[in-house]
Amino acid sequence: MTEHLDDVAHLSTCEVCRRRAAEGLEVDLDAAWIGVAAEIWAQPAGPVERVARRLLRSPGLARALVTTPSLVPSWILASVAVLAIGALATESTGTPWVPLLAPALAGAAIAYAYGPGVDPAFELSRSLPISDRMVLLVRALAVFGLNALLALAASLATPEIRGLSLGWLIPMTTISALGLAVATLARSANAGVAAALTGWALVVLGGAASTHRLAAAVTEVTLLPMYLAGTIGLALLALHASSGHRMERRTWW
Amino acid sequence: MVVTVQIERLCQRFGRTTVIEDLDLEIGMGVFGLLGPNGAGKTTLLRTLATVIAPAGGRLRLLGLDPGDPEQRRELRRRLGYLPQAMGYYPNFTVFEFVEYIALLKEMPAREIRRAVARAIERVGLGDRAKAKLKTLSGGQLRRVGIAQAIVNDPELLLLDEPTAGLDPEQRVEFRALLREIGGRGTVIVSTHLVEDVGAACTEVGLLHRGRLVFRGTPEELAALGEGTGAGDTPLERGYSAVLAGARASARA
């Protein structure tokens, strides 16, 4: 009988087909609107998020990564500006400012990657299936990676310090671990930043006092064992702190 | 009654302060209103049920799952919705982006997310603001965004901490209808100071005082306890005052 539904002459005389045609026209307008609205309102994921989705295999973690407070364009621009000024100062004074600035920048950025008071949705995120330890880990690695790339670019662009191009990498790891551990333990990004900046200042000033060279903190090979031991110890501390026992006063982990 | 929330001898302490003490409570489907004066332990109880903080003592079983077990806790978190008392948000996110972000962190199936987000936004009456940035919204609109993120996954257990704060009377009426609709299919626990919300939307009420449950019953039963007493403008307010006065008297004795 359905073959009659588009036959206007037949419909005008057949009650059954008229009823069937009316049934066929019934549409759930609310459901249709939701489908349309979903397409109109949604924004496509940006290129960074799309790459992160492929790498992390988790759309939730990828979105958490691109919302990192210390990966927003203004923070990255500020870091680029500081390193550019450092590169210019290095060229004009001969003092290797880029390697001295890079660890401090990375330590501060990592402290501001995740945590209460830094992430607006922190309380909410603690009730969600994707664990905040995973979010912290992904964000910390991304922030460290980006800061390392920026510092490397600044080092390569400054002829005076090409010989030191990786001299800052190990201290940067140590100071990043310090910022992360203190921010997580104290549940305060500001405490993490303060610890990273103070810790690095003490190392730089201590090195300068004993060798009379400001760059000793990034050139003295004898400091490497201290950096490595510090990195391992602080990374373990950060892992313990992010295990949940300290992220919120009392959690399930 | 199918028990969806089972609480046995729950204790919560912060330092030396006991916030919840030996709480036993079983809740089934429907809307359960949580009343009590400031500091009674309502927010702490909701945070515990939302798995934000672990109990200091006692046992929980939510939707038949044990939140102490990491795998079961993750499954539970996929099936619950939570609106914190003070919900943080990303000011530059649009309404759609924020609700979508939480849906992603709730590990909802990717192909369902856009429609679910659009539906949640329409259910809280924010369709005309879906593409507005959160920083441009009023307090009441932000509260509705909070409700939208809480219901985006059609939760079987919905926990709302002061959800009607900032809503105008018309929005509160619509919100109560939404609560009744969700309570028909799952369990909703609402903490509120507004006794009229309880009368209009809740099937059961619990009254907390200093971390102890001092009343549990229907709104009608609570109202009946206030007969003949003078404190309060409505029968429910008089019942609330009478129960609290009794609890304070017993505490003194």
Tab-separated table of N, CA, C and O in Angstrom, chain B residues 180-222:
chain	number	residue	atom	x	y	z
B	180	ARG	N	12.599	16.503	39.258
B	180	ARG	CA	11.592	15.437	39.364
B	180	ARG	C	11.727	14.460	38.195
B	180	ARG	O	11.613	13.253	38.376
B	181	GLU	N	12.023	15.010	37.011
B	181	GLU	CA	12.167	14.150	35.829
B	181	GLU	C	13.369	13.206	36.006
B	181	GLU	O	13.258	12.003	35.778
B	182	ILE	N	14.492	13.767	36.448
B	182	ILE	CA	15.696	12.938	36.616
B	182	ILE	C	15.484	11.948	37.759
B	182	ILE	O	15.897	10.791	37.688
B	183	GLY	N	14.807	12.419	38.827
B	183	GLY	CA	14.545	11.544	39.981
B	183	GLY	C	13.631	10.376	39.637
B	183	GLY	O	13.618	9.375	40.348
B	184	GLY	N	12.901	10.483	38.542
B	184	GLY	CA	12.040	9.386	38.116
B	184	GLY	C	12.832	8.232	37.525
B	184	GLY	O	12.324	7.114	37.430
B	185	ARG	N	14.088	8.525	37.117
B	185	ARG	CA	14.894	7.480	36.472
B	185	ARG	C	16.145	7.125	37.263
B	185	ARG	O	16.851	6.178	36.935
B	186	GLY	N	16.470	7.933	38.279
B	186	GLY	CA	17.701	7.681	39.023
B	186	GLY	C	17.605	8.279	40.413
B	186	GLY	O	16.514	8.575	40.899
B	187	THR	N	18.774	8.466	41.027
B	187	THR	CA	18.816	9.026	42.379
B	187	THR	C	19.403	10.433	42.313
B	187	THR	O	20.461	10.631	41.707
B	188	VAL	N	18.698	11.372	42.919
B	188	VAL	CA	19.202	12.748	42.968
B	188	VAL	C	19.329	13.130	44.443
B	188	VAL	O	18.379	12.944	45.211
B	189	ILE	N	20.476	13.621	44.831
B	189	ILE	CA	20.655	14.134	46.196
B	189	ILE	C	20.973	15.626	46.089
B	189	ILE	O	21.940	16.017	45.431
B	190	VAL	N	20.124	16.427	46.694
B	190	VAL	CA	20.244	17.883	46.584
B	190	VAL	C	20.479	18.474	47.962
B	190	VAL	O	19.659	18.290	48.867
B	191	SER	N	21.568	19.189	48.101
B	191	SER	CA	21.793	19.928	49.337
B	191	SER	C	21.257	21.342	49.135
B	191	SER	O	21.526	21.965	48.108
B	192	THR	N	20.503	21.817	50.083
B	192	THR	CA	19.936	23.160	49.910
B	192	THR	C	19.628	23.809	51.256
B	192	THR	O	19.448	23.136	52.265
B	193	HIS	N	19.597	25.146	51.224
B	193	HIS	CA	19.132	25.906	52.378
B	193	HIS	C	17.660	26.272	52.197
B	193	HIS	O	17.015	26.737	53.115
B	194	LEU	N	17.177	26.107	50.956
B	194	LEU	CA	15.841	26.587	50.625
B	194	LEU	C	14.813	25.487	50.871
B	194	LEU	O	14.688	24.541	50.090
B	195	VAL	N	14.107	25.632	51.954
B	195	VAL	CA	13.167	24.595	52.368
B	195	VAL	C	12.058	24.416	51.325
B	195	VAL	O	11.586	23.302	51.103
B	196	GLU	N	11.685	25.502	50.626
B	196	GLU	CA	10.608	25.377	49.629
B	196	GLU	C	11.020	24.503	48.451
B	196	GLU	O	10.180	23.851	47.830
B	197	ASP	N	12.341	24.452	48.130
B	197	ASP	CA	12.815	23.539	47.079
B	197	ASP	C	12.521	22.098	47.467
B	197	ASP	O	12.147	21.277	46.642
B	198	VAL	N	12.734	21.814	48.733
B	198	VAL	CA	12.521	20.450	49.234
B	198	VAL	C	11.048	20.065	49.104
B	198	VAL	O	10.703	18.990	48.624
B	199	GLY	N	10.183	20.989	49.512
B	199	GLY	CA	8.749	20.702	49.454
B	199	GLY	C	8.279	20.481	48.030
B	199	GLY	O	7.427	19.629	47.769
B	200	ALA	N	8.864	21.210	47.082
B	200	ALA	CA	8.365	21.148	45.708
B	200	ALA	C	8.976	20.009	44.902
B	200	ALA	O	8.361	19.550	43.948
B	201	ALA	N	10.191	19.596	45.236
B	201	ALA	CA	10.871	18.659	44.330
B	201	ALA	C	11.254	17.325	44.962
B	201	ALA	O	11.501	16.367	44.240
B	202	CYS	N	11.318	17.271	46.303
B	202	CYS	CA	11.932	16.085	46.910
B	202	CYS	C	10.889	15.045	47.344
B	202	CYS	O	9.831	15.389	47.849
B	203	THR	N	11.269	13.805	47.142
B	203	THR	CA	10.410	12.717	47.621
B	203	THR	C	10.753	12.381	49.069
B	203	THR	O	9.909	11.876	49.797
B	204	GLU	N	11.985	12.655	49.471
B	204	GLU	CA	12.418	12.401	50.847
B	204	GLU	C	13.353	13.515	51.302
B	204	GLU	O	13.992	14.178	50.467
B	205	VAL	N	13.470	13.654	52.604
B	205	VAL	CA	14.330	14.692	53.170
B	205	VAL	C	15.195	14.092	54.282
B	205	VAL	O	14.707	13.256	55.058
B	206	GLY	N	16.428	14.548	54.349
B	206	GLY	CA	17.277	14.214	55.488
B	206	GLY	C	17.762	15.515	56.096
B	206	GLY	O	18.078	16.460	55.361
B	207	LEU	N	17.792	15.586	57.407
B	207	LEU	CA	18.251	16.822	58.049
B	207	LEU	C	19.510	16.513	58.851
B	207	LEU	O	19.485	15.659	59.748
B	208	LEU	N	20.580	17.168	58.483
B	208	LEU	CA	21.862	16.963	59.171
B	208	LEU	C	22.087	18.057	60.202
B	208	LEU	O	21.788	19.233	59.949
B	209	HIS	N	22.614	17.649	61.341
B	209	HIS	CA	22.994	18.618	62.367
B	209	HIS	C	24.293	18.143	62.996
B	209	HIS	O	24.363	17.042	63.527
B	210	ARG	N	25.336	18.941	62.867
B	210	ARG	CA	26.665	18.605	63.386
B	210	ARG	C	27.102	17.201	62.947
B	210	ARG	O	27.572	16.402	63.769
B	211	GLY	N	26.911	16.920	61.676
B	211	GLY	CA	27.392	15.663	61.117
B	211	GLY	C	26.557	14.451	61.430
B	211	GLY	O	26.947	13.325	61.106
B	212	ARG	N	25.410	14.646	62.059
B	212	ARG	CA	24.534	13.509	62.370
B	212	ARG	C	23.186	13.713	61.693
B	212	ARG	O	22.716	14.842	61.574
B	213	LEU	N	22.579	12.606	61.303
B	213	LEU	CA	21.260	12.680	60.681
B	213	LEU	C	20.218	12.726	61.803
B	213	LEU	O	20.058	11.758	62.545
B	214	VAL	N	19.532	13.856	61.907
B	214	VAL	CA	18.579	13.997	63.021
B	214	VAL	C	17.133	13.840	62.550
B	214	VAL	O	16.206	13.803	63.370
B	215	PHE	N	16.925	13.779	61.244
B	215	PHE	CA	15.573	13.506	60.726
B	215	PHE	C	15.702	12.875	59.363
B	215	PHE	O	16.559	13.231	58.565
B	216	ARG	N	14.800	11.939	59.092
B	216	ARG	CA	14.698	11.391	57.751
B	216	ARG	C	13.240	11.034	57.523
B	216	ARG	O	12.620	10.353	58.343
B	217	GLY	N	12.668	11.525	56.444
B	217	GLY	CA	11.270	11.236	56.162
B	217	GLY	C	10.811	12.002	54.938
B	217	GLY	O	11.624	12.542	54.192
B	218	THR	N	9.506	12.045	54.748
B	218	THR	CA	8.980	12.787	53.595
B	218	THR	C	8.842	14.259	53.981
B	218	THR	O	8.805	14.592	55.181
B	219	PRO	N	8.718	15.138	53.005
B	219	PRO	CA	8.496	16.551	53.335
B	219	PRO	C	7.238	16.731	54.184
B	219	PRO	O	7.216	17.572	55.093
B	220	GLU	N	6.220	15.916	53.925
B	220	GLU	CA	4.987	16.027	54.704
B	220	GLU	C	5.230	15.668	56.164
B	220	GLU	O	4.714	16.319	57.084
B	221	GLU	N	6.036	14.638	56.381
B	221	GLU	CA	6.354	14.233	57.763
B	221	GLU	C	7.147	15.320	58.483
B	221	GLU	O	6.943	15.572	59.669
B	222	LEU	N	8.063	15.974	57.741
B	222	LEU	CA	8.831	17.059	58.350
B	222	LEU	C	7.894	18.217	58.701
B	222	LEU	O	7.990	18.793	59.801
